[in-house]
Coordinates of N, CA, C and O in Angstrom, one line a residue:
M1 N -9.8 -20.3 63.9 CA -10.8 -20.3 62.8 C -10.6 -19.2 61.8 O -10.8 -19.3 60.6
R2 N -10.3 -18.0 62.4 CA -10.1 -16.8 61.6 C -8.9 -17.0 60.6 O -9.0 -16.6 59.5
K3 N -7.8 -17.6 61.1 CA -6.7 -17.8 60.3 C -7.0 -18.8 59.2 O -6.5 -18.7 58.1
L4 N -7.8 -19.8 59.5 CA -8.1 -20.8 58.5 C -9.0 -20.2 57.4 O -8.7 -20.4 56.2
T5 N -9.9 -19.3 57.7 CA -10.7 -18.6 56.7 C -9.8 -17.7 55.9 O -10.0 -17.6 54.6
L6 N -8.9 -17.0 56.5 CA -8.0 -16.1 55.8 C -7.1 -16.9 54.8 O -6.9 -16.5 53.7
F7 N -6.7 -18.0 55.3 CA -5.8 -18.9 54.4 C -6.6 -19.4 53.2 O -6.1 -19.5 52.1
M8 N -7.9 -19.8 53.5 CA -8.7 -20.3 52.4 C -9.1 -19.2 51.4 O -9.3 -19.5 50.2
V9 N -9.1 -18.0 51.8 CA -9.4 -16.9 50.9 C -8.1 -16.4 50.1 O -8.2 -16.1 48.9
V10 N -7.0 -16.4 50.8 CA -5.8 -15.8 50.2 C -5.0 -16.9 49.4 O -4.4 -16.6 48.4
A11 N -5.0 -18.1 49.9 CA -4.1 -19.2 49.3 C -4.5 -19.5 47.8 O -3.6 -19.6 47.0
P12 N -5.8 -19.7 47.5 CA -6.1 -20.1 46.1 C -5.6 -19.1 45.0 O -5.0 -19.4 44.0
P13 N -5.9 -17.8 45.2 CA -5.4 -16.8 44.2 C -3.9 -16.7 44.2 O -3.3 -16.6 43.1
L14 N -3.3 -16.8 45.3 CA -1.8 -16.8 45.4 C -1.2 -18.0 44.7 O -0.3 -17.9 43.9
F15 N -1.8 -19.2 45.0 CA -1.3 -20.4 44.3 C -1.5 -20.3 42.8 O -0.7 -20.7 42.0
G16 N -2.7 -19.8 42.4 CA -3.0 -19.6 41.0 C -2.0 -18.7 40.3 O -1.6 -18.9 39.2
A17 N -1.7 -17.6 40.9 CA -0.7 -16.6 40.3 C 0.7 -17.3 40.2 O 1.3 -17.1 39.2
V18 N 1.1 -18.0 41.2 CA 2.4 -18.7 41.1 C 2.4 -19.7 40.0 O 3.3 -19.9 39.2
L19 N 1.3 -20.5 39.9 CA 1.2 -21.6 38.9 C 1.2 -20.9 37.5 O 1.8 -21.4 36.6
F20 N 0.4 -19.8 37.4 CA 0.4 -19.1 36.1 C 1.8 -18.6 35.7 O 2.2 -18.7 34.5
G21 N 2.5 -18.0 36.6 CA 3.8 -17.5 36.3 C 4.8 -18.6 35.9 O 5.6 -18.5 35.0
Y22 N 4.7 -19.7 36.6 CA 5.5 -20.9 36.3 C 5.2 -21.4 34.8 O 6.1 -21.6 34.0
I23 N 3.9 -21.5 34.5 CA 3.6 -22.0 33.2 C 4.0 -21.0 32.1 O 4.4 -21.4 31.0
L24 N 3.8 -19.7 32.4 CA 4.1 -18.7 31.5 C 5.6 -18.7 31.1 O 5.9 -18.6 29.9
Y25 N 6.5 -18.8 32.1 CA 7.9 -18.7 31.8 C 8.6 -20.1 31.7 O 9.6 -20.1 31.0
R26 N 8.1 -21.1 32.3 CA 8.9 -22.4 32.3 C 8.0 -23.5 31.7 O 8.4 -24.6 31.7
G27 N 6.8 -23.1 31.2 CA 5.9 -24.2 30.8 C 6.3 -24.9 29.5 O 7.4 -24.7 29.0
P28 N 5.5 -25.7 29.0 CA 5.8 -26.5 27.8 C 6.2 -25.6 26.6 O 5.5 -24.6 26.4
R29 N 7.2 -25.9 25.9 CA 7.7 -25.3 24.7 C 8.4 -23.9 24.9 O 9.0 -23.4 24.0
M30 N 8.2 -23.3 26.0 CA 8.8 -22.0 26.2 C 10.4 -22.1 26.3 O 11.1 -21.2 25.9
T31 N 10.9 -23.2 26.8 CA 12.3 -23.3 26.9 C 13.0 -23.9 25.7 O 14.2 -23.9 25.6
V32 N 12.2 -24.5 24.8 CA 12.8 -25.2 23.7 C 12.5 -24.4 22.3 O 12.8 -24.9 21.3
Q33 N 11.9 -23.2 22.4 CA 11.7 -22.5 21.2 C 13.0 -22.0 20.6 O 13.9 -21.6 21.3
H34 N 13.1 -22.0 19.3 CA 14.3 -21.5 18.6 C 14.3 -20.0 18.6 O 13.3 -19.3 18.5
H35 N 15.5 -19.5 18.8 CA 15.7 -18.0 18.8 C 16.5 -17.7 17.5 O 17.7 -17.9 17.5
V36 N 15.8 -17.3 16.5 CA 16.5 -17.0 15.2 C 16.4 -15.5 14.9 O 15.3 -15.0 14.9
R37 N 17.5 -15.0 14.7 CA 17.6 -13.5 14.3 C 17.6 -13.5 12.7 O 18.3 -14.3 12.1
E38 N 17.0 -12.5 12.1 CA 16.9 -12.4 10.7 C 18.2 -12.4 10.0 O 18.4 -13.0 9.0
F39 N 19.2 -11.7 10.6 CA 20.4 -11.5 9.9 C 21.3 -12.8 10.1 O 22.3 -12.9 9.4
Q40 N 20.9 -13.7 10.9 CA 21.7 -14.9 11.1 C 21.0 -16.1 10.3 O 21.6 -17.2 10.3
M41 N 19.9 -15.9 9.8 CA 19.1 -16.9 9.2 C 19.5 -17.2 7.8 O 19.7 -16.3 7.0
V42 N 19.6 -18.5 7.5 CA 19.8 -18.9 6.1 C 18.4 -19.5 5.6 O 17.9 -20.4 6.2
L43 N 17.9 -18.8 4.6 CA 16.6 -19.2 4.1 C 16.6 -20.5 3.4 O 17.6 -20.8 2.6
P44 N 15.6 -21.3 3.6 CA 15.6 -22.6 2.9 C 15.2 -22.3 1.4 O 14.7 -21.3 1.0
A45 N 15.5 -23.3 0.6 CA 15.1 -23.2 -0.9 C 13.6 -23.2 -1.0 O 12.9 -23.8 -0.2
P46 N 13.1 -22.6 -2.0 CA 11.7 -22.6 -2.3 C 11.2 -24.0 -2.5 O 11.9 -24.9 -3.0
A47 N 9.9 -24.2 -2.1 CA 9.3 -25.6 -2.3 C 9.2 -25.9 -3.7 O 9.0 -25.0 -4.6
V48 N 9.2 -27.1 -4.1 CA 9.1 -27.6 -5.5 C 7.7 -27.2 -5.9 O 6.7 -27.4 -5.2
G49 N 7.6 -26.6 -7.1 CA 6.3 -26.2 -7.6 C 5.8 -24.8 -7.2 O 4.7 -24.4 -7.5
S50 N 6.6 -24.1 -6.4 CA 6.1 -22.8 -5.9 C 6.3 -21.8 -7.0 O 7.1 -22.0 -7.9
V51 N 5.6 -20.7 -7.0 CA 5.6 -19.7 -8.0 C 6.0 -18.4 -7.4 O 5.6 -18.0 -6.3
S52 N 6.9 -17.7 -8.1 CA 7.3 -16.4 -7.6 C 6.2 -15.4 -7.5 O 5.3 -15.4 -8.4
V53 N 6.2 -14.5 -6.5 CA 5.2 -13.5 -6.4 C 5.7 -12.2 -6.8 O 5.0 -11.2 -6.5
T54 N 6.8 -12.1 -7.4 CA 7.3 -10.8 -7.9 C 6.4 -10.3 -9.0 O 6.4 -10.9 -10.1
P55 N 5.7 -9.2 -8.9 CA 4.9 -8.7 -9.9 C 5.8 -8.2 -11.1 O 6.7 -7.5 -10.8
A56 N 5.4 -8.5 -12.3 CA 6.2 -8.0 -13.4 C 5.4 -7.2 -14.4 O 5.7 -6.1 -14.8
A57 N 4.2 -7.8 -14.8 CA 3.5 -7.2 -15.9 C 2.8 -5.9 -15.6 O 2.8 -5.0 -16.4
G58 N 2.3 -5.7 -14.4 CA 1.5 -4.5 -14.0 C 2.4 -3.4 -13.4 O 1.8 -2.5 -12.9
R59 N 3.7 -3.6 -13.4 CA 4.5 -2.6 -12.7 C 4.6 -1.3 -13.5 O 4.5 -1.3 -14.8
A60 N 4.8 -0.2 -12.8 CA 5.0 1.0 -13.5 C 6.4 1.0 -14.3 O 7.3 0.3 -13.8
P61 N 6.5 1.6 -15.4 CA 7.8 1.6 -16.1 C 8.9 2.3 -15.3 O 8.6 3.2 -14.6
A62 N 10.1 1.8 -15.5 CA 11.2 2.4 -14.9 C 11.4 3.8 -15.5 O 10.9 4.1 -16.6
Q63 N 12.1 4.7 -14.8 CA 12.3 6.1 -15.3 C 12.9 6.1 -16.7 O 12.4 6.9 -17.5
A64 N 13.9 5.4 -16.9 CA 14.5 5.4 -18.2 C 13.6 4.8 -19.3 O 13.5 5.3 -20.4
E65 N 12.9 3.8 -19.0 CA 11.9 3.2 -19.9 C 10.7 4.1 -20.2 O 10.2 4.2 -21.3
A66 N 10.3 4.8 -19.2 CA 9.1 5.7 -19.3 C 9.4 6.8 -20.3 O 8.5 7.3 -21.0
A67 N 10.6 7.3 -20.4 CA 10.9 8.4 -21.3 C 10.7 8.0 -22.8 O 10.3 8.9 -23.6
G68 N 10.8 6.7 -23.1 CA 10.6 6.3 -24.5 C 9.2 5.8 -24.8 O 9.0 5.4 -25.9
L69 N 8.3 5.8 -23.8 CA 7.0 5.2 -24.1 C 6.1 6.3 -24.7 O 6.2 7.5 -24.4
A70 N 5.3 5.9 -25.7 CA 4.3 6.8 -26.3 C 2.9 6.2 -26.0 O 2.7 5.0 -26.0
N71 N 1.9 7.1 -25.9 CA 0.6 6.6 -25.6 C 0.0 5.9 -26.8 O -0.2 6.5 -27.9
P72 N -0.4 4.6 -26.7 CA -0.9 3.9 -27.9 C -2.4 4.2 -28.1 O -3.0 3.8 -29.1
V73 N -3.1 4.9 -27.1 CA -4.5 5.2 -27.2 C -4.7 6.6 -27.9 O -4.2 7.6 -27.4
P74 N -5.3 6.6 -29.1 CA -5.5 7.9 -29.7 C -6.5 8.7 -29.0 O -7.4 8.2 -28.3
A75 N -6.5 10.0 -29.1 CA -7.4 10.9 -28.4 C -8.7 11.1 -29.1 O -9.1 12.1 -29.6
T76 N -9.4 10.0 -29.3 CA -10.7 10.0 -29.9 C -11.8 10.3 -28.8 O -11.5 10.2 -27.6
P77 N -13.0 10.7 -29.2 CA -14.0 11.0 -28.2 C -14.3 9.8 -27.3 O -14.6 9.9 -26.1
A78 N -14.3 8.6 -27.9 CA -14.6 7.4 -27.1 C -13.5 7.1 -26.1 O -13.8 6.8 -25.0
A79 N -12.3 7.4 -26.5 CA -11.2 7.2 -25.5 C -11.2 8.2 -24.4 O -10.9 7.9 -23.2
L80 N -11.6 9.4 -24.7 CA -11.7 10.5 -23.7 C -12.8 10.2 -22.7 O -12.7 10.4 -21.5
V81 N -14.0 9.6 -23.2 CA -15.1 9.3 -22.3 C -14.6 8.1 -21.4 O -14.9 8.1 -20.2
Q82 N -13.9 7.1 -22.0 CA -13.4 6.0 -21.2 C -12.4 6.5 -20.2 O -12.5 6.1 -19.0
G83 N -11.5 7.4 -20.6 CA -10.6 7.9 -19.6 C -11.3 8.7 -18.5 O -10.8 8.7 -17.4
E84 N -12.3 9.5 -18.9 CA -13.0 10.2 -17.9 C -13.7 9.3 -16.8 O -13.7 9.6 -15.6
V85 N -14.2 8.2 -17.3 CA -14.8 7.2 -16.4 C -13.8 6.7 -15.4 O -14.0 6.6 -14.2
Y86 N -12.6 6.3 -16.0 CA -11.5 5.8 -15.1 C -11.0 6.9 -14.2 O -10.6 6.6 -13.0
Y87 N -11.0 8.1 -14.6 CA -10.6 9.3 -13.8 C -11.5 9.4 -12.6 O -11.1 9.6 -11.4
G88 N -12.8 9.2 -12.8 CA -13.8 9.2 -11.7 C -13.6 8.1 -10.8 O -13.8 8.2 -9.6
Y89 N -13.1 6.9 -11.2 CA -12.9 5.8 -10.4 C -11.6 6.0 -9.5 O -11.7 5.7 -8.3
Y90 N -10.5 6.4 -10.1 CA -9.2 6.4 -9.4 C -8.7 7.8 -8.9 O -7.9 7.8 -8.0
C91 N -9.1 8.8 -9.6 CA -8.4 10.1 -9.4 C -9.3 11.2 -8.8 O -8.7 12.1 -8.1
A92 N -10.6 11.2 -9.0 CA -11.4 12.4 -8.7 C -11.5 12.6 -7.2 O -11.7 13.7 -6.8
F93 N -11.4 11.5 -6.4 CA -11.5 11.7 -4.9 C -10.4 12.6 -4.4 O -10.6 13.3 -3.4
C94 N -9.2 12.5 -5.0 CA -8.1 13.4 -4.5 C -8.0 14.6 -5.4 O -7.7 15.7 -4.8
H95 N -8.1 14.5 -6.7 CA -7.8 15.6 -7.6 C -9.0 16.5 -7.9 O -8.9 17.5 -8.6
G96 N -10.2 16.0 -7.5 CA -11.4 16.7 -7.8 C -11.9 16.4 -9.2 O -11.2 15.9 -10.1
G97 N -13.2 16.8 -9.4 CA -13.8 16.5 -10.7 C -13.2 17.2 -11.9 O -13.2 16.7 -13.0
S98 N -12.6 18.4 -11.6 CA -12.1 19.1 -12.7 C -10.5 19.0 -12.8 O -9.9 19.6 -13.7
G99 N -10.0 18.3 -11.8 CA -8.5 18.1 -11.8 C -7.8 19.2 -11.1 O -6.5 19.3 -11.2
A100 N -8.5 20.1 -10.4 CA -7.9 21.2 -9.7 C -7.1 20.8 -8.4 O -6.5 21.7 -7.8
G101 N -7.2 19.6 -8.0 CA -6.5 19.2 -6.8 C -7.3 19.5 -5.5 O -6.7 19.6 -4.4
N102 N -8.6 19.6 -5.7 CA -9.4 20.0 -4.5 C -10.5 18.9 -4.3 O -11.6 19.3 -3.9
G103 N -10.2 17.7 -4.4 CA -11.1 16.6 -4.2 C -11.4 16.5 -2.7 O -10.7 17.0 -1.8
P104 N -12.5 15.8 -2.3 CA -12.9 15.6 -0.9 C -11.8 14.9 0.0 O -11.6 15.3 1.1
V105 N -11.1 14.0 -0.6 CA -10.1 13.3 0.1 C -8.8 14.1 0.1 O -8.0 14.2 1.0
G106 N -8.5 14.6 -1.1 CA -7.2 15.4 -1.3 C -7.1 16.6 -0.4 O -6.0 17.0 -0.1
N107 N -8.2 17.2 0.0 CA -8.2 18.4 0.9 C -7.5 18.1 2.2 O -7.0 19.0 2.9
S108 N -7.5 16.8 2.6 CA -6.9 16.5 3.9 C -5.4 16.2 3.8 O -4.8 15.9 4.8
Y109 N -4.9 16.1 2.6 CA -3.5 15.7 2.4 C -2.5 17.0 2.5 O -2.9 18.1 2.1
V110 N -1.3 16.7 3.0 CA -0.3 17.7 3.0 C 0.9 17.0 2.4 O 1.4 16.0 2.9
P111 N 1.4 17.4 1.3 CA 1.0 18.5 0.4 C -0.3 18.1 -0.3 O -0.6 16.9 -0.5
R112 N -1.0 19.1 -0.8 CA -2.3 18.9 -1.5 C -2.0 18.2 -2.8 O -0.9 18.4 -3.4
P113 N -2.9 17.5 -3.4 CA -2.7 16.9 -4.7 C -2.4 17.9 -5.8 O -2.9 19.1 -5.7
A114 N -1.7 17.5 -6.8 CA -1.4 18.4 -7.9 C -2.6 18.9 -8.7 O -3.6 18.1 -8.8
D115 N -2.5 20.1 -9.2 CA -3.5 20.6 -10.1 C -3.2 20.0 -11.5 O -2.2 20.3 -12.1
L116 N -4.0 19.1 -11.9 CA -3.7 18.4 -13.2 C -4.0 19.2 -14.4 O -3.7 18.8 -15.5
R117 N -4.6 20.4 -14.2 CA -4.8 21.3 -15.4 C -3.6 22.1 -15.8 O -3.6 22.7 -16.8
L118 N -2.6 22.1 -14.9 CA -1.4 22.9 -15.2 C -0.7 22.2 -16.4 O -0.7 21.0 -16.5
P119 N 0.0 23.0 -17.2 CA 0.7 22.4 -18.4 C 1.9 21.6 -17.9 O 2.6 22.0 -17.0
R120 N 2.0 20.4 -18.4 CA 3.1 19.5 -18.0 C 3.9 19.2 -19.3 O 4.0 18.1 -19.8
A121 N 4.3 20.3 -19.9 CA 5.0 20.2 -21.2 C 6.3 19.4 -21.1 O 6.7 18.8 -22.1
S122 N 6.9 19.4 -19.9 CA 8.1 18.6 -19.8 C 7.9 17.1 -19.6 O 8.8 16.3 -19.7
Y123 N 6.6 16.7 -19.4 CA 6.3 15.3 -19.2 C 5.9 14.7 -20.6 O 5.0 15.1 -21.2
R124 N 6.6 13.7 -20.9 CA 6.2 12.9 -22.1 C 5.1 11.9 -21.6 O 4.8 11.8 -20.4
D125 N 4.5 11.2 -22.5 CA 3.4 10.3 -22.2 C 3.8 9.3 -21.2 O 3.1 9.0 -20.2
G126 N 4.9 8.6 -21.4 CA 5.4 7.6 -20.5 C 5.8 8.2 -19.1 O 5.5 7.5 -18.1
E127 N 6.4 9.4 -19.1 CA 6.7 10.0 -17.8 C 5.5 10.4 -17.0 O 5.4 10.3 -15.8
L128 N 4.4 10.8 -17.8 CA 3.2 11.2 -17.1 C 2.5 9.9 -16.5 O 2.0 9.9 -15.4
L129 N 2.6 8.8 -17.3 CA 2.1 7.5 -16.8 C 2.8 7.1 -15.5 O 2.2 6.7 -14.5
R130 N 4.2 7.2 -15.5 CA 4.9 6.8 -14.3 C 4.6 7.7 -13.2 O 4.5 7.3 -12.0
A131 N 4.5 9.0 -13.4 CA 4.2 10.0 -12.3 C 2.8 9.7 -11.8 O 2.6 9.8 -10.6
M132 N 1.9 9.3 -12.6 CA 0.5 9.0 -12.2 C 0.5 7.8 -11.3 O -0.2 7.7 -10.3
L133 N 1.3 6.8 -11.6 CA 1.3 5.5 -10.8 C 2.2 5.6 -9.6 O 1.9 4.9 -8.6
T134 N 3.2 6.4 -9.6 CA 4.2 6.4 -8.4 C 4.4 7.7 -7.9 O 5.5 8.0 -7.3
G135 N 3.4 8.6 -8.0 CA 3.6 10.0 -7.6 C 3.8 10.1 -6.1 O 3.7 9.1 -5.3
I136 N 4.1 11.3 -5.6 CA 4.4 11.5 -4.2 C 3.3 11.1 -3.3 O 3.6 10.5 -2.3
G137 N 2.1 11.5 -3.5 CA 1.0 11.3 -2.5 C 0.5 9.9 -2.5 O 0.0 9.5 -1.4
H138 N 0.6 9.1 -3.5 CA 0.0 7.8 -3.6 C 1.0 6.7 -3.8 O 0.6 5.7 -4.4
E139 N 2.1 6.9 -3.4 CA 3.2 6.0 -3.7 C 3.1 4.8 -3.0 O 3.0 4.8 -1.8
P140 N 3.2 3.6 -3.5 CA 3.0 3.2 -4.9 C 1.6 2.5 -5.1 O 1.4 1.6 -5.8
V141 N 0.6 3.1 -4.4 CA -0.8 2.4 -4.4 C -1.4 2.3 -5.8 O -1.9 1.3 -6.1
L142 N -1.4 3.4 -6.5 CA -2.0 3.3 -7.8 C -1.4 2.3 -8.8 O -2.0 1.8 -9.7
E143 N -0.1 2.0 -8.5 CA 0.5 0.9 -9.3 C -0.2 -0.4 -9.2 O -0.2 -1.2 -10.1
R144 N -0.7 -0.7 -8.0 CA -1.4 -1.9 -7.7 C -2.9 -1.8 -8.0 O -3.6 -2.8 -8.1
V145 N -3.5 -0.6 -8.0 CA -4.9 -0.4 -8.0 C -5.4 -0.3 -9.5 O -6.4 -0.9 -9.9
V146 N -4.7 0.5 -10.3 CA -5.1 0.8 -11.6 C -4.7 -0.3 -12.6 O -3.5 -0.5 -12.7
P147 N -5.6 -1.0 -13.2 CA -5.2 -2.1 -14.1 C -4.5 -1.6 -15.3 O -4.8 -0.4 -15.7
P148 N -3.6 -2.3 -15.9 CA -2.9 -1.9 -17.0 C -3.8 -1.4 -18.2 O -3.4 -0.5 -18.9
A149 N -4.9 -2.0 -18.4 CA -5.8 -1.6 -19.5 C -6.4 -0.2 -19.2 O -6.9 0.4 -20.2
H150 N -6.5 0.3 -18.0 CA -7.1 1.6 -17.7 C -6.0 2.7 -17.8 O -6.4 3.9 -17.7
R151 N -4.8 2.4 -17.8 CA -3.7 3.4 -17.6 C -3.6 4.4 -18.8 O -3.6 5.6 -18.6
W152 N -3.5 3.9 -20.0 CA -3.3 4.8 -21.2 C -4.6 5.6 -21.4 O -4.4 6.8 -21.8
P153 N -5.8 5.1 -21.3 CA -7.0 6.0 -21.4 C -6.9 7.1 -20.4 O -7.3 8.2 -20.7
L154 N -6.4 6.8 -19.2 CA -6.3 7.9 -18.2 C -5.3 8.9 -18.6 O -5.6 10.1 -18.4
V155 N -4.2 8.5 -19.2 CA -3.2 9.5 -19.7 C -3.8 10.3 -20.8 O -3.7 11.6 -20.8
T156 N -4.6 9.7 -21.6 CA -5.3 10.5 -22.7 C -6.2 11.5 -22.1 O -6.3 12.7 -22.5
Y157 N -7.0 11.1 -21.1 CA -7.9 12.1 -20.4 C -7.2 13.2 -19.7 O -7.6 14.3 -19.8
L158 N -6.1 12.8 -19.0 CA -5.3 13.9 -18.3 C -4.7 14.9 -19.3 O -4.7 16.1 -19.0
R159 N -4.3 14.4 -20.5 CA -3.9 15.4 -21.5 C -5.0 16.3 -21.9 O -4.8 17.5 -22.2
S160 N -6.2 15.8 -21.9 CA -7.4 16.7 -22.3 C -7.7 17.8 -21.3 O -8.3 18.8 -21.6
L161 N -7.3 17.5 -20.0 CA -7.5 18.5 -18.9 C -6.5 19.7 -19.1 O -6.8 20.8 -18.6
Q162 N -5.4 19.5 -19.7 CA -4.3 20.5 -19.8 C -4.6 21.4 -21.0 O -5.2 20.9 -22.0
P163 N -4.1 22.6 -21.0 CA -4.1 23.4 -22.2 C -3.4 22.7 -23.3 O -2.5 21.9 -23.1
S164 N -3.7 23.1 -24.5 CA -3.1 22.4 -25.7 C -1.6 22.6 -25.6 O -1.0 23.6 -25.3
R165 N -0.9 21.5 -26.0 CA 0.6 21.5 -25.9 C 1.2 22.2 -27.1 O 0.9 22.1 -28.2

């Protein structure tokens, strides 16, 4: 009787474990799955009517292209106010309210965010735009976050933080 009770207690979990192992390794579809390595794969043609997801319009300018860009937004008081608002949205958390690189989020970064008040005489407007979008600390997040309509007012405001050129 004791052996029968022991068998009734031990057999079901043991049988369950064996059945689980069999289904896990030899069960349906496990032996017929395709094993495709990326370097051996030939990609199928895109489906008819599909649209490319390569972003083009909102991309940061290339380095050679950035050197020739000029800021189309004049430094009017309205543009500076607009740029200051956008600075508060996108930049102040890391660079601080005054641009000193001491924002609440930026204090935790290594290296710390740049002091935007320093003269950037070697940066043209397009180069400053490119550095703003693809800089070291936020690479390439701001390129996707800052809409193209907000970029040039931001450059105008950043110029106002720096001493006169």
